[in-house]
Amino acid sequence: MMTDMITSIQLDETPLRRSPQTKPGDRYRQQDVDTLLRLASFSLDHPNEKLALTAREIRTWGIPTTIYGYDKDEIDDLLDRIATTLEQLQSNGEETEAGR
């Protein structure tokens, strides 16, 4: 499945749904998601900076679940899109640096 790249502006403007939990483990804690998305936004703008998150870090970041928070499936899809974009940006940056 081809995932569209996402920019930091698109990420910052993405509305996230908060709703009550319908079954155990299907909501992510809001403040943890917000923190991760702020870091991801920086990483999208500066993919080859030393402090930028990698795609692997995005995919393996542990976000606690809660009774009230962001929809887990929606956040997982967004994080996958961010990780895919970072893979492309960071590999392009490595090629650029190697070509110098």
mmCIF file of C-alpha atoms in Angstrom:
data_model
loop_
_atom_site.group_PDB
_atom_site.id
_atom_site.type_symbol
_atom_site.label_atom_id
_atom_site.label_comp_id
_atom_site.label_asym_id
_atom_site.label_seq_id
_atom_site.Cartn_x
_atom_site.Cartn_y
_atom_site.Cartn_z
ATOM 1 C CA MET A 1 0.000 0.000 0.000
ATOM 2 C CA MET A 2 1.426 3.380 -1.017
ATOM 3 C CA THR A 3 1.161 5.987 1.700
ATOM 4 C CA ASP A 4 1.132 9.687 0.834
ATOM 5 C CA MET A 5 3.898 11.779 2.343
ATOM 6 C CA ILE A 6 2.889 14.240 5.027
ATOM 7 C CA THR A 7 4.382 17.650 5.817
ATOM 8 C CA SER A 8 4.721 19.224 9.250
ATOM 9 C CA ILE A 9 2.029 21.751 8.289
ATOM 10 C CA GLN A 10 -0.396 18.982 7.346
ATOM 11 C CA LEU A 11 0.435 17.176 10.581
ATOM 12 C CA ASP A 12 -0.136 20.305 12.664
ATOM 13 C CA GLU A 13 -3.498 20.880 10.949
ATOM 14 C CA THR A 14 -4.721 17.282 11.281
ATOM 15 C CA PRO A 15 -7.814 17.136 13.495
ATOM 16 C CA LEU A 16 -7.672 14.304 16.018
ATOM 17 C CA ARG A 17 -10.825 12.751 17.425
ATOM 18 C CA ARG A 18 -11.186 12.344 21.177
ATOM 19 C CA SER A 19 -13.959 10.101 22.358
ATOM 20 C CA PRO A 20 -14.786 7.710 25.190
ATOM 21 C CA GLN A 21 -13.258 4.251 25.100
ATOM 22 C CA THR A 22 -15.560 1.631 23.631
ATOM 23 C CA LYS A 23 -13.384 -1.339 24.545
ATOM 24 C CA PRO A 24 -10.183 -1.733 26.586
ATOM 25 C CA GLY A 25 -7.045 -0.433 24.886
ATOM 26 C CA ASP A 26 -8.587 1.449 21.947
ATOM 27 C CA ARG A 27 -7.644 5.001 23.057
ATOM 28 C CA TYR A 28 -4.218 6.633 23.399
ATOM 29 C CA ARG A 29 -3.465 9.094 26.182
ATOM 30 C CA GLN A 30 -3.792 12.588 24.731
ATOM 31 C CA GLN A 31 -0.732 14.291 26.251
ATOM 32 C CA ASP A 32 1.582 11.463 25.147
ATOM 33 C CA VAL A 33 0.288 11.613 21.580
ATOM 34 C CA ASP A 34 0.573 15.414 21.526
ATOM 35 C CA THR A 35 4.201 15.217 22.670
ATOM 36 C CA LEU A 36 5.083 12.584 20.069
ATOM 37 C CA LEU A 37 3.395 14.588 17.299
ATOM 38 C CA ARG A 38 5.326 17.755 18.256
ATOM 39 C CA LEU A 39 8.574 15.789 18.019
ATOM 40 C CA ALA A 40 7.426 14.260 14.733
ATOM 41 C CA SER A 41 6.614 17.701 13.329
ATOM 42 C CA PHE A 42 10.158 18.883 14.119
ATOM 43 C CA SER A 43 11.540 15.709 12.545
ATOM 44 C CA LEU A 44 9.558 16.255 9.341
ATOM 45 C CA ASP A 45 10.988 19.779 9.055
ATOM 46 C CA HIS A 46 14.527 18.686 9.952
ATOM 47 C CA PRO A 47 14.776 14.985 9.017
ATOM 48 C CA ASN A 48 18.562 14.806 9.072
ATOM 49 C CA GLU A 49 19.143 16.732 12.298
ATOM 50 C CA LYS A 50 20.760 14.787 15.107
ATOM 51 C CA LEU A 51 17.656 15.213 17.324
ATOM 52 C CA ALA A 52 15.141 14.182 14.650
ATOM 53 C CA LEU A 53 13.166 11.039 15.320
ATOM 54 C CA THR A 54 13.635 8.118 12.948
ATOM 55 C CA ALA A 55 10.888 6.092 11.312
ATOM 56 C CA ARG A 56 11.774 3.196 13.608
ATOM 57 C CA GLU A 57 11.398 5.391 16.700
ATOM 58 C CA ILE A 58 7.990 6.588 15.498
ATOM 59 C CA ARG A 59 6.830 3.014 14.892
ATOM 60 C CA THR A 60 8.072 1.649 18.223
ATOM 61 C CA TRP A 61 7.187 4.566 20.511
ATOM 62 C CA GLY A 62 5.127 3.252 23.423
ATOM 63 C CA ILE A 63 1.978 5.300 23.948
ATOM 64 C CA PRO A 64 -0.106 4.441 27.032
ATOM 65 C CA THR A 65 -3.778 3.661 26.532
ATOM 66 C CA THR A 66 -6.537 5.200 28.588
ATOM 67 C CA ILE A 67 -10.313 5.361 28.931
ATOM 68 C CA TYR A 68 -10.600 8.771 27.271
ATOM 69 C CA GLY A 69 -8.202 9.929 24.577
ATOM 70 C CA TYR A 70 -7.385 9.756 20.898
ATOM 71 C CA ASP A 71 -8.670 6.974 18.681
ATOM 72 C CA LYS A 72 -5.892 4.374 18.545
ATOM 73 C CA ASP A 73 -6.490 3.262 14.934
ATOM 74 C CA GLU A 74 -6.530 6.867 13.696
ATOM 75 C CA ILE A 75 -3.264 7.668 15.497
ATOM 76 C CA ASP A 76 -1.626 4.428 14.308
ATOM 77 C CA ASP A 77 -2.489 5.335 10.696
ATOM 78 C CA LEU A 78 -1.113 8.859 11.162
ATOM 79 C CA LEU A 79 2.107 7.556 12.764
ATOM 80 C CA ASP A 80 2.582 5.086 9.912
ATOM 81 C CA ARG A 81 2.244 7.928 7.427
ATOM 82 C CA ILE A 82 4.786 10.008 9.376
ATOM 83 C CA ALA A 83 7.218 7.080 9.595
ATOM 84 C CA THR A 84 6.957 6.386 5.863
ATOM 85 C CA THR A 85 7.615 10.056 5.094
ATOM 86 C CA LEU A 86 10.617 10.138 7.434
ATOM 87 C CA GLU A 87 12.066 7.028 5.778
ATOM 88 C CA GLN A 88 11.905 8.755 2.411
ATOM 89 C CA LEU A 89 13.231 12.103 3.654
ATOM 90 C CA GLN A 90 16.043 10.597 5.701
ATOM 91 C CA SER A 91 17.182 8.243 2.943
ATOM 92 C CA ASN A 92 17.171 11.144 0.468
ATOM 93 C CA GLY A 93 19.247 13.177 2.927
ATOM 94 C CA GLU A 94 21.784 10.380 3.280
ATOM 95 C CA GLU A 95 22.106 10.186 -0.505
ATOM 96 C CA THR A 96 22.568 13.964 -0.699
ATOM 97 C CA GLU A 97 25.241 13.959 2.007
ATOM 98 C CA ALA A 98 27.046 11.010 0.403
ATOM 99 C CA GLY A 99 27.117 12.851 -2.918
ATOM 100 C CA ARG A 100 28.992 15.827 -1.472
#
